[in-house]
Amino acid sequence: MASDKKYNRPDLKIPVSLGVIMDGNGRWAKKRLLPRSAGHRAGGEALKELCRNCGNYGIKYVTVYAFSTENWSRPQDEIDNLMKLFVEFFGKYDKELEKEGIRVRFTGDIGGMPDDIRKICKEAEENSVNRDRMQLIVALNYGGRREIVNAARKIAGKLKNGEITEEDITEQMISDNMYLPDVPDPDLIIRPSGEMRISNFLLWECAYSELWVSDCLWPDFGFDELTSAIEAYTKRDRRFGGLSAEDKK
Ligand code: IPE
Ligand code: IPE
Ligand code: MG
């Protein structure tokens, strides 16, 4: 519940836009001698909890990395299982997302996803378009490099047909040609599971994101981990290449 006291933390700086690399499902399952599919299912539950917690903390945009352009290199049965889970998640849990006032959007090369997934994505987006408490942005068949290539092609097209000149190409124009230009760059990116890498997530957008990693595996990621990440974020000095407020005096 939003009225829950645990979310009332005036001492915290709440990020507007959060990115989460939902990693560690396989290791979580392995530790329990379960198949990887059980880890992915448990990861779906953790995502539901993340949505509730982020909504209650007042985070406005949450981008979650669900399937990368490189994840197609996994065994076909794991891919099939993940696709089944995506369909189930957005079919079955829409009521819960609705209750939380969560608008669902997708980022990535959605055109490269199987037909049934594309249909589910479209429906989830259309059904939720009027919800405004929080946006859940699901990165599916997403690759930061592919997103940049896509933007470069769009801009090259405009250059070719004379709509723009070379001098018109600015950082802002590249940002405007990303998949979801209206979504603010992530203030904070969380990577559970102990890996210290970005794995092709939001490469353009992460230029000044604060990074927070934890050894917790994604299915175990709950309120306490999220709170620790926001507490750490609160203490960060975001200088954006400039000086700290105290050094400017
Ligand atoms: C993340 O968990 C889910 C996807 C990449 C789809 P992993 O499946 O990568 O889990 P680990 O890294 O093997 O533990
Ligand atoms: C990143 O996790 C992608 C997602 C969580 C969807 P991976 O497990 O694919 O990343 P690597 O292989 O450890 O870099
Ligand atoms: Mg992984």
GROMACS .gro file of N, CA and C in nm, residues 20-99:
model
  240
   20VAL      N    1   1.699  -0.125  -1.448
   20VAL     CA    2   1.732  -0.246  -1.373
   20VAL      C    3   1.769  -0.359  -1.469
   21ILE      N    4   1.887  -0.415  -1.450
   21ILE     CA    5   1.931  -0.530  -1.529
   21ILE      C    6   1.892  -0.654  -1.449
   22MET      N    7   1.786  -0.720  -1.489
   22MET     CA    8   1.730  -0.830  -1.408
   22MET      C    9   1.813  -0.957  -1.430
   23ASP      N   10   1.928  -0.965  -1.366
   23ASP     CA   11   2.020  -1.075  -1.393
   23ASP      C   12   2.033  -1.169  -1.273
   24GLY      N   13   2.060  -1.295  -1.301
   24GLY     CA   14   2.089  -1.391  -1.194
   24GLY      C   15   1.983  -1.498  -1.176
   25ASN      N   16   1.885  -1.504  -1.267
   25ASN     CA   17   1.779  -1.604  -1.255
   25ASN      C   18   1.834  -1.747  -1.262
   26GLY      N   19   1.928  -1.767  -1.356
   26GLY     CA   20   1.984  -1.901  -1.376
   26GLY      C   21   2.060  -1.947  -1.253
   27ARG      N   22   2.142  -1.858  -1.196
   27ARG     CA   23   2.221  -1.895  -1.078
   27ARG      C   24   2.130  -1.921  -0.958
   28TRP      N   25   2.023  -1.843  -0.948
   28TRP     CA   26   1.927  -1.862  -0.839
   28TRP      C   27   1.868  -2.004  -0.845
   29ALA      N   28   1.833  -2.046  -0.968
   29ALA     CA   29   1.774  -2.180  -0.987
   29ALA      C   30   1.878  -2.289  -0.959
   30LYS      N   31   1.998  -2.266  -1.009
   30LYS     CA   32   2.105  -2.367  -0.993
   30LYS      C   33   2.133  -2.394  -0.845
   31LYS      N   34   2.135  -2.286  -0.767
   31LYS     CA   35   2.160  -2.300  -0.623
   31LYS      C   36   2.056  -2.388  -0.556
   32ARG      N   37   1.936  -2.390  -0.614
   32ARG     CA   38   1.827  -2.469  -0.557
   32ARG      C   39   1.807  -2.601  -0.630
   33LEU      N   40   1.900  -2.635  -0.719
   33LEU     CA   41   1.891  -2.756  -0.801
   33LEU      C   42   1.762  -2.757  -0.883
   34LEU      N   43   1.721  -2.642  -0.927
   34LEU     CA   44   1.598  -2.630  -1.008
   34LEU      C   45   1.637  -2.598  -1.152
   35PRO      N   46   1.546  -2.621  -1.248
   35PRO     CA   47   1.577  -2.584  -1.386
   35PRO      C   48   1.581  -2.431  -1.401
   36ARG      N   49   1.653  -2.382  -1.501
   36ARG     CA   50   1.666  -2.237  -1.521
   36ARG      C   51   1.528  -2.171  -1.536
   37SER      N   52   1.433  -2.249  -1.593
   37SER     CA   53   1.299  -2.192  -1.614
   37SER      C   54   1.237  -2.150  -1.480
   38ALA      N   55   1.267  -2.225  -1.373
   38ALA     CA   56   1.213  -2.189  -1.241
   38ALA      C   57   1.273  -2.055  -1.196
   39GLY      N   58   1.397  -2.032  -1.233
   39GLY     CA   59   1.460  -1.904  -1.199
   39GLY      C   60   1.393  -1.789  -1.273
   40HIS      N   61   1.361  -1.811  -1.399
   40HIS     CA   62   1.295  -1.704  -1.476
   40HIS      C   63   1.155  -1.675  -1.421
   41ARG      N   64   1.086  -1.782  -1.380
   41ARG     CA   65   0.953  -1.761  -1.322
   41ARG      C   66   0.965  -1.679  -1.194
   42ALA      N   67   1.059  -1.717  -1.111
   42ALA     CA   68   1.079  -1.643  -0.985
   42ALA      C   69   1.121  -1.499  -1.015
   43GLY      N   70   1.195  -1.480  -1.124
   43GLY     CA   71   1.236  -1.345  -1.166
   43GLY      C   72   1.114  -1.261  -1.202
   44GLY      N   73   1.012  -1.323  -1.258
   44GLY     CA   74   0.887  -1.253  -1.291
   44GLY      C   75   0.819  -1.202  -1.164
   45GLU      N   76   0.822  -1.286  -1.060
   45GLU     CA   77   0.764  -1.244  -0.931
   45GLU      C   78   0.839  -1.124  -0.875
   46ALA      N   79   0.973  -1.130  -0.888
   46ALA     CA   80   1.054  -1.018  -0.837
   46ALA      C   81   1.022  -0.890  -0.914
   47LEU      N   82   0.991  -0.905  -1.042
   47LEU     CA   83   0.955  -0.787  -1.123
   47LEU      C   84   0.823  -0.726  -1.074
   48LYS      N   85   0.728  -0.813  -1.039
   48LYS     CA   86   0.601  -0.760  -0.987
   48LYS      C   87   0.626  -0.681  -0.859
   49GLU      N   88   0.711  -0.738  -0.774
   49GLU     CA   89   0.740  -0.669  -0.648
   49GLU      C   90   0.813  -0.537  -0.673
   50LEU      N   91   0.904  -0.539  -0.771
   50LEU     CA   92   0.977  -0.415  -0.804
   50LEU      C   93   0.877  -0.306  -0.846
   51CYS      N   94   0.779  -0.346  -0.929
   51CYS     CA   95   0.679  -0.249  -0.976
   51CYS      C   96   0.606  -0.187  -0.858
   52ARG      N   97   0.561  -0.272  -0.767
   52ARG     CA   98   0.488  -0.221  -0.649
   52ARG      C   99   0.575  -0.126  -0.570
   53ASN      N  100   0.699  -0.168  -0.543
   53ASN     CA  101   0.788  -0.088  -0.459
   53ASN      C  102   0.824   0.045  -0.526
   54CYS      N  103   0.853   0.040  -0.656
   54CYS     CA  104   0.891   0.163  -0.725
   54CYS      C  105   0.773   0.260  -0.731
   55GLY      N  106   0.654   0.206  -0.758
   55GLY     CA  107   0.534   0.290  -0.762
   55GLY      C  108   0.516   0.358  -0.627
   56ASN      N  109   0.531   0.281  -0.519
   56ASN     CA  110   0.510   0.336  -0.386
   56ASN      C  111   0.617   0.437  -0.345
   57TYR      N  112   0.737   0.420  -0.396
   57TYR     CA  113   0.843   0.517  -0.367
   57TYR      C  114   0.828   0.644  -0.452
   58GLY      N  115   0.745   0.637  -0.554
   58GLY     CA  116   0.725   0.756  -0.637
   58GLY      C  117   0.823   0.767  -0.753
   59ILE      N  118   0.886   0.655  -0.791
   59ILE     CA  119   0.972   0.656  -0.910
   59ILE      C  120   0.879   0.661  -1.031
   60LYS      N  121   0.912   0.744  -1.128
   60LYS     CA  122   0.819   0.766  -1.239
   60LYS      C  123   0.842   0.674  -1.359
   61TYR      N  124   0.969   0.639  -1.383
   61TYR     CA  125   1.004   0.555  -1.499
   61TYR      C  126   1.095   0.442  -1.453
   62VAL      N  127   1.058   0.319  -1.484
   62VAL     CA  128   1.143   0.205  -1.449
   62VAL      C  129   1.165   0.124  -1.576
   63THR      N  130   1.290   0.120  -1.622
   63THR     CA  131   1.322   0.043  -1.743
   63THR      C  132   1.389  -0.087  -1.700
   64VAL      N  133   1.328  -0.200  -1.734
   64VAL     CA  134   1.385  -0.329  -1.693
   64VAL      C  135   1.434  -0.405  -1.815
   65TYR      N  136   1.552  -0.463  -1.800
   65TYR     CA  137   1.615  -0.538  -1.910
   65TYR      C  138   1.564  -0.682  -1.899
   66ALA      N  139   1.480  -0.721  -1.994
   66ALA     CA  140   1.419  -0.854  -1.987
   66ALA      C  141   1.480  -0.952  -2.087
   67PHE      N  142   1.522  -0.902  -2.205
   67PHE     CA  143   1.579  -0.991  -2.306
   67PHE      C  144   1.665  -0.907  -2.400
   68SER      N  145   1.792  -0.947  -2.411
   68SER     CA  146   1.884  -0.867  -2.492
   68SER      C  147   1.894  -0.921  -2.635
   69THR      N  148   1.949  -0.838  -2.723
   69THR     CA  149   1.970  -0.884  -2.861
   69THR      C  150   2.069  -1.002  -2.863
   70GLU      N  151   2.147  -1.017  -2.755
   70GLU     CA  152   2.243  -1.128  -2.748
   70GLU      C  153   2.183  -1.255  -2.685
   71ASN      N  154   2.068  -1.240  -2.618
   71ASN     CA  155   2.010  -1.356  -2.550
   71ASN      C  156   1.957  -1.462  -2.647
   72TRP      N  157   1.947  -1.429  -2.776
   72TRP     CA  158   1.906  -1.530  -2.876
   72TRP      C  159   2.009  -1.641  -2.886
   73SER      N  160   2.129  -1.619  -2.833
   73SER     CA  161   2.233  -1.723  -2.842
   73SER      C  162   2.213  -1.833  -2.738
   74ARG      N  163   2.109  -1.822  -2.656
   74ARG     CA  164   2.083  -1.926  -2.555
   74ARG      C  165   2.014  -2.047  -2.620
   75PRO      N  166   2.012  -2.161  -2.548
   75PRO     CA  167   1.944  -2.279  -2.605
   75PRO      C  168   1.797  -2.248  -2.637
   76GLN      N  169   1.747  -2.309  -2.746
   76GLN     CA  170   1.612  -2.277  -2.793
   76GLN      C  171   1.506  -2.303  -2.685
   77ASP      N  172   1.524  -2.407  -2.603
   77ASP     CA  173   1.417  -2.433  -2.504
   77ASP      C  174   1.412  -2.323  -2.397
   78GLU      N  175   1.526  -2.265  -2.365
   78GLU     CA  176   1.525  -2.154  -2.269
   78GLU      C  177   1.457  -2.031  -2.332
   79ILE      N  178   1.486  -2.007  -2.460
   79ILE     CA  179   1.423  -1.892  -2.528
   79ILE      C  180   1.271  -1.913  -2.532
   80ASP      N  181   1.229  -2.035  -2.570
   80ASP     CA  182   1.085  -2.063  -2.577
   80ASP      C  183   1.019  -2.041  -2.442
   81ASN      N  184   1.088  -2.085  -2.338
   81ASN     CA  185   1.033  -2.070  -2.204
   81ASN      C  186   1.020  -1.923  -2.165
   82LEU      N  187   1.120  -1.844  -2.199
   82LEU     CA  188   1.115  -1.700  -2.168
   82LEU      C  189   1.000  -1.634  -2.242
   83MET      N  190   0.982  -1.670  -2.369
   83MET     CA  191   0.874  -1.610  -2.449
   83MET      C  192   0.738  -1.643  -2.386
   84LYS      N  193   0.725  -1.769  -2.340
   84LYS     CA  194   0.600  -1.811  -2.276
   84LYS      C  195   0.574  -1.728  -2.150
   85LEU      N  196   0.681  -1.704  -2.076
   85LEU     CA  197   0.667  -1.625  -1.953
   85LEU      C  198   0.629  -1.480  -1.982
   86PHE      N  199   0.683  -1.423  -2.091
   86PHE     CA  200   0.647  -1.285  -2.127
   86PHE      C  201   0.497  -1.277  -2.155
   87VAL      N  202   0.448  -1.375  -2.234
   87VAL     CA  203   0.305  -1.375  -2.269
   87VAL      C  204   0.222  -1.385  -2.142
   88GLU      N  205   0.264  -1.476  -2.054
   88GLU     CA  206   0.189  -1.497  -1.930
   88GLU      C  207   0.191  -1.371  -1.844
   89PHE      N  208   0.308  -1.311  -1.832
   89PHE     CA  209   0.323  -1.195  -1.745
   89PHE      C  210   0.229  -1.083  -1.787
   90PHE      N  211   0.233  -1.048  -1.916
   90PHE     CA  212   0.154  -0.931  -1.959
   90PHE      C  213   0.007  -0.965  -1.978
   91GLY      N  214  -0.023  -1.095  -1.996
   91GLY     CA  215  -0.163  -1.135  -2.002
   91GLY      C  216  -0.221  -1.137  -1.862
   92LYS      N  217  -0.157  -1.214  -1.775
   92LYS     CA  218  -0.214  -1.246  -1.645
   92LYS      C  219  -0.204  -1.132  -1.543
   93TYR      N  220  -0.098  -1.055  -1.549
   93TYR     CA  221  -0.077  -0.959  -1.441
   93TYR      C  222  -0.121  -0.818  -1.473
   94ASP      N  223  -0.189  -0.804  -1.589
   94ASP     CA  224  -0.227  -0.667  -1.623
   94ASP      C  225  -0.319  -0.606  -1.517
   95LYS      N  226  -0.404  -0.690  -1.457
   95LYS     CA  227  -0.495  -0.639  -1.353
   95LYS      C  228  -0.415  -0.578  -1.238
   96GLU      N  229  -0.307  -0.647  -1.200
   96GLU     CA  230  -0.225  -0.596  -1.090
   96GLU      C  231  -0.155  -0.466  -1.129
   97LEU      N  232  -0.108  -0.463  -1.253
   97LEU     CA  233  -0.042  -0.341  -1.300
   97LEU      C  234  -0.142  -0.227  -1.304
   98GLU      N  235  -0.265  -0.261  -1.341
   98GLU     CA  236  -0.370  -0.159  -1.347
   98GLU      C  237  -0.397  -0.103  -1.207
   99LYS      N  238  -0.404  -0.194  -1.111
   99LYS     CA  239  -0.428  -0.152  -0.971
   99LYS      C  240  -0.320  -0.055  -0.924
   0.00000   0.00000   0.00000
